[in-house]
Amino acid sequence: MSLKTFSRGGVHPPEHKLSSGAAIEVLDLPEVVIIPVSQHLGAPAKVLVNRGDQVKVGQLIAQSVGFVSTNIHSSVSGKVLKVDKFPDSSGYRRMAVQIQVEGDQWEEFIDRSDDLVRNTVLTGEDIRKKILEAGIVGLGGATFPSHVKLMVPKGKKAEFLVVNGVECEPYLTADEALMTSKSEEVISGIQVLMKGLGVEKAILGIENNKPGAIEKMKKAAEGSHIVVQGLKVKYPQGGEKQLVQALLKREVPSGGLPIDVGVVVFNVGTAMAAYEAVMRNKPLVERVVTVTGKSLAKPSNFKVRIGTPVSYLVEKAGGLSDQVAKVINGGPMMGKALSSLDVPVVKGSSGILLIDTEEAKRKEVLPCIRCSKCLTVCPMGLEPYLLMTLAEKGLYERMENEKVMDCIECGSCSYTCPSSRPLLDYIRLGKAEVGKIMRARKAV
Amino acid sequence: MNKFIVSPSPHAYSSDSVPKLMYGVIISLLPALGVSVFYFGIGMIVVTSVSIASCILFEYLIQKYMMKVKPTHLDGSALLTGLLLAFCLPSNIPFWMVMIGALAAVGIGKMTFGGLGNNIFNPALVGRVFLFISFPVAMTAWPEAGQWMSYTDAITGATPLGLMKEGLVNKTVGEIMPEVPSFLNLFMGKMMGSAGEVSALALLIGMCYLIYRKIISWHIPLTILGTVFIFTGILWLANPDRFADPLFHLLTGGLMLGAIYMATDYVTSPMTPKGMIIYGIGIGIVTVLIRVFGAYPEGVQFAILIFNGFTPLINKFVKPKRFGKEVSRG
Amino acid sequence: MSQIILFTIITLVAIGATAAIILYFVAQKFKVFEDPRIDQVEEALPAANCGGCGFPGCHNFAETLVKTESWDDLFCPVGGNETMAKVASVLGREAIEQAPRVAVVRCNGGPEFRPRTNVYNGTPNCAVIHSLYTGEGGCPHGCLGEGDCVAACNFDAIHMDAVTELPVVIDDKCTACGACVEACPRDIIELRKKNKKDRKIFVSCINEEKGGVAKKHCSVACIGCAKCFKVCPHEAITMENNLAFIDSDKCKLCRKCVVVCPTNAILELNFPPRKPAKEEAVEAEIK
């Protein structure tokens, strides 16, 4: 099959897949974990445990509140030390459950064997229920509750399940490691999601800088209704709108969702989590996290319990050297810079990136020379230079007309700008203000 | 433990920078520079060096003492303005005229609007037109090629376009053509003309380099040249005695220089490909109108300046194609 | 030659006269009638067009003043009571005197008290930093020091102090228009009652975290211990969400709260230095 890609915009930052090929290493348990009750989009879960309670791995410790929300489970066994506000990756304190790790006792209903389970007799409805119960959210980083995505709104029809194995961010290799080592489980997970969604066809997109993964997945998908499609390497191909356009040539409408063109998109990690939830009764308590950076002796892919401190991961990967100036939670294009390593790994943490001093600082900001490179690279067809000027002047109504809410915050514009202008900083500011205006309008 | 650096995403930056782009354009102008020094000798060297030095100096002085901002004279844009200005001047004009042109280009064309990125009109063209209107005699006498050691004392003549314009008063095109250089000479640059505009070959080589390095896109130059070709082609087919053929128009005057280097200036040209095409067609049409029906033999400088003025309007109404069509959510 | 000049003059005069006549009739036909009092009121206003009154410009405010019966919510903070009195006299009405106010920055977390735990390298804009993380200082309510407030001020009344990295209000220039209050993404700036000699007593902290947590970030944070609340003889202090608040309308500037605050979170500005004896007497009274 010839290689496809999305048609508008995009950049190609150096890939630096330093940890590519590193086998998934299961880390020893830390001493203490901190599990936030909001690791997903939607309402935070309601805490069910108290200080002093003993918990087991997989035990429900916080319950979903309302429709767009999900459950939180303990990822370790031990004693609840505190239910209080702890800092998250932004430094702001949010409600979390702090647990002292004692042993590794799992809930009995969880199947801990390694045998592949292929089929299930469960109905689509049962599957959705199990996915909610297991606290599955989008592991690509958006952390949208998966059971909500599986419910097709009235009036719309789902035709395809698109699976995102693209991993377009430089440095990150967690999805690649999963596809290479657990290809059969991932395929089974995709089939579970297909049943939960009620579709017959699925396409898995993988960028062709992962030939091993493409080969493994193609082999595992033989005989199924899952098509494995190689894609040309381009950022931000992993953005769901871009991926749907690349694979199916359908453009999600402005202000709409992929379901508007008959598609639902899930990350391969989510497919794996769905497999474990439905076939093994295992809630979401651990995930693969890439720990990488040029200064690390051994860039790795770790399988980590949710709530493990980032400091522990960095220590296990070789420790923090003096030349590291910036630590990023995620990839270099959309990840969040940490002010401290004392924050927990959460469901959406795909990687920890250590950046050296030479590459850490931004360059001096120069005036806009109207080179139009930002227009050329914007995958959504926006005009970042104009949006930045409008945000600086506070002209938020005009920003709404210029479709600022379509921005997916991929960062291609700021990445490309020869004058090093902080385009995305101002666009985000504009989006926040326009969001306020739109909500105020709806309230009237 | 080290204090971490925190900033919003993205945390990776491409290696593109303003100096890289400016110096890329300067490199692409080297073939044309070489050819003009070859044809126009020491005059060209003097004019070019004075122009570049003056542009950089004036930018520094104005920024430091009048605008009181950090001087950015070394970022490559003043150098480029100086080089392009020198390219559209006859190589025999005195150095003090060049300095006035540089002051007009940098001071009026760029700094009064607020410096880099804020100007509406192409600074080199502003300088050139300023000189053209202030010193019409000096600006319309071009030295013959090959006078390497002559500067202000060079023997001068008219450009092929000038010959055509004057000749058409009482002769047909067929009668004038033997007086102008052959097509090969026009292509190589062996003709009377402003320093950098003569050699179509050298300029086209430069254009290929710019497109390869992704500094400019093909839209503006090819649209301008295409429009001129088609428009003059239609006129020539209608009346070959009154109108010169399209190839003559493409190879003479400042069209190549204007289409490839002046009209493509980032700051003064539209942002979207569709806008660039509209801009290119406009420039092409106005250039031909001035050349054929207007009072001056060469119109490309005015055409570009006129459409520089239209660029903000084009940017306001021509938007890039948005992803996904509009969906009204009730 | 003279014929050309004559012809030119006649033509231009004719064009001018025709244009003048057309303009006159068009102006008459499309004339907008406006109550002449609006212009008179506008004359009395300071013409700052700052929006401090809540209306877009002085003309619009003048229009509202003329058309509205009740002036309860209408006040020009720039011109103050003097201006409102002038406006009242123009319209033959009564203006209610309001206590003048001034902007107060309620954070004292300079590097001396609130250590910086990381280095920020992004766009120097408080709104951007606030939406990204807690800031260089770690306190989620602390001043971010990039000057969104300074940029918003139309009266040159607020500046950043280079050493403390905190904004400083120049009381004489501040018109209490509220632009800086609006601009601050952390709501650190408050409009408080202006006292004579610009004296101020206020809690220079808005941190609502528990005392232990607040103190970890900043040594002059309010820890919600309520000692000030207990000592205030005028019931001017309220406690809410681990934070003390001094109502500037009720505060009588007695300074008893300043002395008892264990973290020096309550600031007294523009007071004469205390006599040592008096301080002891105050402390004894409290004990």
PDB file of N, CA, C and O in Angstrom, chain A residues 84 89-93 326 336-339 360-362 422 425-426 428-429, chain C residues 117-118 121-123 125 127-128 130 132-134 140 186 209-210 213 216-217:
ATOM      1  N   ASP A  84      -6.054  14.261  50.285  1.00  0.00           N
ATOM      2  CA  ASP A  84      -5.823  15.708  50.403  1.00  0.00           C
ATOM      3  C   ASP A  84      -5.456  16.257  49.029  1.00  0.00           C
ATOM      4  O   ASP A  84      -5.365  15.519  48.053  1.00  0.00           O
ATOM      5  N   SER A  89       1.002  18.318  37.633  1.00  0.00           N
ATOM      6  CA  SER A  89       2.140  18.754  36.814  1.00  0.00           C
ATOM      7  C   SER A  89       2.180  20.266  36.627  1.00  0.00           C
ATOM      8  O   SER A  89       3.201  20.813  36.257  1.00  0.00           O
ATOM      9  N   SER A  90       1.079  20.962  36.899  1.00  0.00           N
ATOM     10  CA  SER A  90       1.087  22.419  36.754  1.00  0.00           C
ATOM     11  C   SER A  90       1.434  23.114  38.064  1.00  0.00           C
ATOM     12  O   SER A  90       1.492  24.326  38.142  1.00  0.00           O
ATOM     13  N   GLY A  91       1.622  22.322  39.128  1.00  0.00           N
ATOM     14  CA  GLY A  91       1.920  22.938  40.410  1.00  0.00           C
ATOM     15  C   GLY A  91       0.683  23.245  41.214  1.00  0.00           C
ATOM     16  O   GLY A  91       0.736  23.388  42.432  1.00  0.00           O
ATOM     17  N   TYR A  92      -0.464  23.361  40.545  1.00  0.00           N
ATOM     18  CA  TYR A  92      -1.706  23.619  41.276  1.00  0.00           C
ATOM     19  C   TYR A  92      -2.120  22.347  42.008  1.00  0.00           C
ATOM     20  O   TYR A  92      -1.921  21.244  41.528  1.00  0.00           O
ATOM     21  N   ARG A  93      -2.682  22.506  43.200  1.00  0.00           N
ATOM     22  CA  ARG A  93      -3.037  21.341  44.009  1.00  0.00           C
ATOM     23  C   ARG A  93      -4.418  20.823  43.683  1.00  0.00           C
ATOM     24  O   ARG A  93      -5.375  21.589  43.603  1.00  0.00           O
ATOM     25  N   LYS A 326      15.517  21.152  31.603  1.00  0.00           N
ATOM     26  CA  LYS A 326      14.068  21.185  31.472  1.00  0.00           C
ATOM     27  C   LYS A 326      13.558  19.759  31.499  1.00  0.00           C
ATOM     28  O   LYS A 326      14.152  18.871  30.873  1.00  0.00           O
ATOM     29  N   LYS A 336       4.111  19.256  28.693  1.00  0.00           N
ATOM     30  CA  LYS A 336       4.091  20.326  29.678  1.00  0.00           C
ATOM     31  C   LYS A 336       5.402  20.315  30.468  1.00  0.00           C
ATOM     32  O   LYS A 336       5.805  19.277  30.984  1.00  0.00           O
ATOM     33  N   ALA A 337       6.031  21.489  30.582  1.00  0.00           N
ATOM     34  CA  ALA A 337       7.277  21.565  31.332  1.00  0.00           C
ATOM     35  C   ALA A 337       6.970  21.499  32.820  1.00  0.00           C
ATOM     36  O   ALA A 337       6.078  22.182  33.315  1.00  0.00           O
ATOM     37  N   LEU A 338       7.722  20.676  33.542  1.00  0.00           N
ATOM     38  CA  LEU A 338       7.484  20.513  34.975  1.00  0.00           C
ATOM     39  C   LEU A 338       8.335  21.488  35.774  1.00  0.00           C
ATOM     40  O   LEU A 338       9.485  21.748  35.422  1.00  0.00           O
ATOM     41  N   SER A 339       7.764  22.019  36.879  1.00  0.00           N
ATOM     42  CA  SER A 339       8.568  22.864  37.749  1.00  0.00           C
ATOM     43  C   SER A 339       9.178  22.025  38.878  1.00  0.00           C
ATOM     44  O   SER A 339      10.086  22.470  39.565  1.00  0.00           O
ATOM     45  N   ALA A 360      17.256  24.097  25.800  1.00  0.00           N
ATOM     46  CA  ALA A 360      16.106  24.385  26.659  1.00  0.00           C
ATOM     47  C   ALA A 360      15.530  25.778  26.493  1.00  0.00           C
ATOM     48  O   ALA A 360      14.358  25.997  26.754  1.00  0.00           O
ATOM     49  N   LYS A 361      16.355  26.742  26.077  1.00  0.00           N
ATOM     50  CA  LYS A 361      15.850  28.118  26.114  1.00  0.00           C
ATOM     51  C   LYS A 361      15.286  28.560  24.773  1.00  0.00           C
ATOM     52  O   LYS A 361      15.778  28.171  23.715  1.00  0.00           O
ATOM     53  N   ARG A 362      14.300  29.439  24.857  1.00  0.00           N
ATOM     54  CA  ARG A 362      13.731  30.016  23.644  1.00  0.00           C
ATOM     55  C   ARG A 362      14.680  31.077  23.098  1.00  0.00           C
ATOM     56  O   ARG A 362      15.450  31.679  23.828  1.00  0.00           O
ATOM     57  N   PRO A 422       6.192  33.833  20.007  1.00  0.00           N
ATOM     58  CA  PRO A 422       5.433  32.871  20.827  1.00  0.00           C
ATOM     59  C   PRO A 422       3.974  32.796  20.376  1.00  0.00           C
ATOM     60  O   PRO A 422       3.059  33.102  21.128  1.00  0.00           O
ATOM     61  N   ASP A 425       1.402  30.710  22.514  1.00  0.00           N
ATOM     62  CA  ASP A 425       1.089  31.297  23.825  1.00  0.00           C
ATOM     63  C   ASP A 425      -0.101  32.237  23.712  1.00  0.00           C
ATOM     64  O   ASP A 425      -1.033  32.196  24.508  1.00  0.00           O
ATOM     65  N   TYR A 426      -0.047  33.112  22.706  1.00  0.00           N
ATOM     66  CA  TYR A 426      -1.127  34.087  22.552  1.00  0.00           C
ATOM     67  C   TYR A 426      -2.392  33.463  22.000  1.00  0.00           C
ATOM     68  O   TYR A 426      -3.497  33.866  22.335  1.00  0.00           O
ATOM     69  N   ARG A 428      -3.426  30.484  22.666  1.00  0.00           N
ATOM     70  CA  ARG A 428      -4.093  29.827  23.795  1.00  0.00           C
ATOM     71  C   ARG A 428      -4.837  30.839  24.654  1.00  0.00           C
ATOM     72  O   ARG A 428      -5.947  30.590  25.116  1.00  0.00           O
ATOM     73  N   LEU A 429      -4.210  31.999  24.857  1.00  0.00           N
ATOM     74  CA  LEU A 429      -4.848  33.073  25.621  1.00  0.00           C
ATOM     75  C   LEU A 429      -6.150  33.468  24.941  1.00  0.00           C
ATOM     76  O   LEU A 429      -7.200  33.609  25.571  1.00  0.00           O
TER      77      LEU A 429
ATOM     78  N   THR C 117      11.505  28.815  42.771  1.00  0.00           N
ATOM     79  CA  THR C 117      11.931  27.417  42.678  1.00  0.00           C
ATOM     80  C   THR C 117      12.203  26.955  41.252  1.00  0.00           C
ATOM     81  O   THR C 117      12.595  25.831  41.026  1.00  0.00           O
ATOM     82  N   ASN C 118      11.937  27.817  40.267  1.00  0.00           N
ATOM     83  CA  ASN C 118      12.221  27.436  38.883  1.00  0.00           C
ATOM     84  C   ASN C 118      12.420  28.722  38.087  1.00  0.00           C
ATOM     85  O   ASN C 118      12.274  29.819  38.620  1.00  0.00           O
ATOM     86  N   ASN C 121      10.719  30.857  31.276  1.00  0.00           N
ATOM     87  CA  ASN C 121      11.368  31.305  30.040  1.00  0.00           C
ATOM     88  C   ASN C 121      10.364  31.517  28.911  1.00  0.00           C
ATOM     89  O   ASN C 121      10.697  31.497  27.747  1.00  0.00           O
ATOM     90  N   GLY C 122       9.109  31.726  29.232  1.00  0.00           N
ATOM     91  CA  GLY C 122       8.106  31.887  28.180  1.00  0.00           C
ATOM     92  C   GLY C 122       7.759  33.350  27.973  1.00  0.00           C
ATOM     93  O   GLY C 122       8.504  34.250  28.348  1.00  0.00           O
ATOM     94  N   THR C 123       6.589  33.598  27.395  1.00  0.00           N
ATOM     95  CA  THR C 123       6.130  34.953  27.127  1.00  0.00           C
ATOM     96  C   THR C 123       5.906  35.697  28.442  1.00  0.00           C
ATOM     97  O   THR C 123       5.243  35.192  29.323  1.00  0.00           O
ATOM     98  N   ASN C 125       3.923  37.398  30.258  1.00  0.00           N
ATOM     99  CA  ASN C 125       2.546  37.836  30.361  1.00  0.00           C
ATOM    100  C   ASN C 125       1.891  37.049  31.483  1.00  0.00           C
ATOM    101  O   ASN C 125       1.915  35.818  31.484  1.00  0.00           O
ATOM    102  N   ALA C 127      -1.197  36.466  32.352  1.00  0.00           N
ATOM    103  CA  ALA C 127      -2.301  35.560  32.014  1.00  0.00           C
ATOM    104  C   ALA C 127      -1.770  34.260  31.444  1.00  0.00           C
ATOM    105  O   ALA C 127      -2.281  33.177  31.744  1.00  0.00           O
ATOM    106  N   VAL C 128      -0.704  34.347  30.640  1.00  0.00           N
ATOM    107  CA  VAL C 128      -0.118  33.137  30.056  1.00  0.00           C
ATOM    108  C   VAL C 128       0.460  32.251  31.158  1.00  0.00           C
ATOM    109  O   VAL C 128       0.238  31.035  31.191  1.00  0.00           O
ATOM    110  N   HIS C 130      -0.238  32.229  34.394  1.00  0.00           N
ATOM    111  CA  HIS C 130      -1.269  31.735  35.300  1.00  0.00           C
ATOM    112  C   HIS C 130      -1.980  30.512  34.739  1.00  0.00           C
ATOM    113  O   HIS C 130      -2.274  29.559  35.465  1.00  0.00           O
ATOM    114  N   LEU C 132      -0.654  28.407  32.775  1.00  0.00           N
ATOM    115  CA  LEU C 132       0.302  27.329  32.563  1.00  0.00           C
ATOM    116  C   LEU C 132       0.632  26.604  33.862  1.00  0.00           C
ATOM    117  O   LEU C 132       0.574  25.370  33.933  1.00  0.00           O
ATOM    118  N   TYR C 133       0.997  27.384  34.907  1.00  0.00           N
ATOM    119  CA  TYR C 133       1.380  26.754  36.169  1.00  0.00           C
ATOM    120  C   TYR C 133       1.366  27.781  37.286  1.00  0.00           C
ATOM    121  O   TYR C 133       0.937  28.913  37.095  1.00  0.00           O
ATOM    122  N   THR C 134       1.860  27.363  38.469  1.00  0.00           N
ATOM    123  CA  THR C 134       1.742  28.237  39.632  1.00  0.00           C
ATOM    124  C   THR C 134       2.700  29.414  39.582  1.00  0.00           C
ATOM    125  O   THR C 134       2.528  30.381  40.296  1.00  0.00           O
ATOM    126  N   PRO C 140       0.072  29.347  44.398  1.00  0.00           N
ATOM    127  CA  PRO C 140      -0.903  29.447  43.296  1.00  0.00           C
ATOM    128  C   PRO C 140      -1.659  30.768  43.258  1.00  0.00           C
ATOM    129  O   PRO C 140      -2.365  31.053  42.305  1.00  0.00           O
ATOM    130  N   ARG C 186      -4.900  36.790  38.721  1.00  0.00           N
ATOM    131  CA  ARG C 186      -5.043  36.149  40.028  1.00  0.00           C
ATOM    132  C   ARG C 186      -5.863  36.977  40.998  1.00  0.00           C
ATOM    133  O   ARG C 186      -5.953  36.616  42.160  1.00  0.00           O
ATOM    134  N   GLU C 209      -5.008  28.525  50.786  1.00  0.00           N
ATOM    135  CA  GLU C 209      -4.600  27.166  51.154  1.00  0.00           C
ATOM    136  C   GLU C 209      -4.447  27.088  52.671  1.00  0.00           C
ATOM    137  O   GLU C 209      -4.334  28.100  53.350  1.00  0.00           O
ATOM    138  N   LYS C 210      -4.371  25.865  53.168  1.00  0.00           N
ATOM    139  CA  LYS C 210      -4.200  25.688  54.609  1.00  0.00           C
ATOM    140  C   LYS C 210      -2.868  26.309  55.023  1.00  0.00           C
ATOM    141  O   LYS C 210      -1.914  26.326  54.250  1.00  0.00           O
ATOM    142  N   VAL C 213       0.522  24.679  54.247  1.00  0.00           N
ATOM    143  CA  VAL C 213       0.835  24.665  52.817  1.00  0.00           C
ATOM    144  C   VAL C 213       1.233  26.060  52.344  1.00  0.00           C
ATOM    145  O   VAL C 213       2.203  26.242  51.618  1.00  0.00           O
ATOM    146  N   LYS C 216       4.719  27.086  53.266  1.00  0.00           N
ATOM    147  CA  LYS C 216       5.789  26.400  52.528  1.00  0.00           C
ATOM    148  C   LYS C 216       6.255  27.238  51.347  1.00  0.00           C
ATOM    149  O   LYS C 216       7.416  27.218  50.978  1.00  0.00           O
ATOM    150  N   HIS C 217       5.318  27.948  50.738  1.00  0.00           N
ATOM    151  CA  HIS C 217       5.694  28.733  49.561  1.00  0.00           C
ATOM    152  C   HIS C 217       6.268  30.082  49.962  1.00  0.00           C
ATOM    153  O   HIS C 217       7.156  30.603  49.303  1.00  0.00           O
TER     154      HIS C 217
END
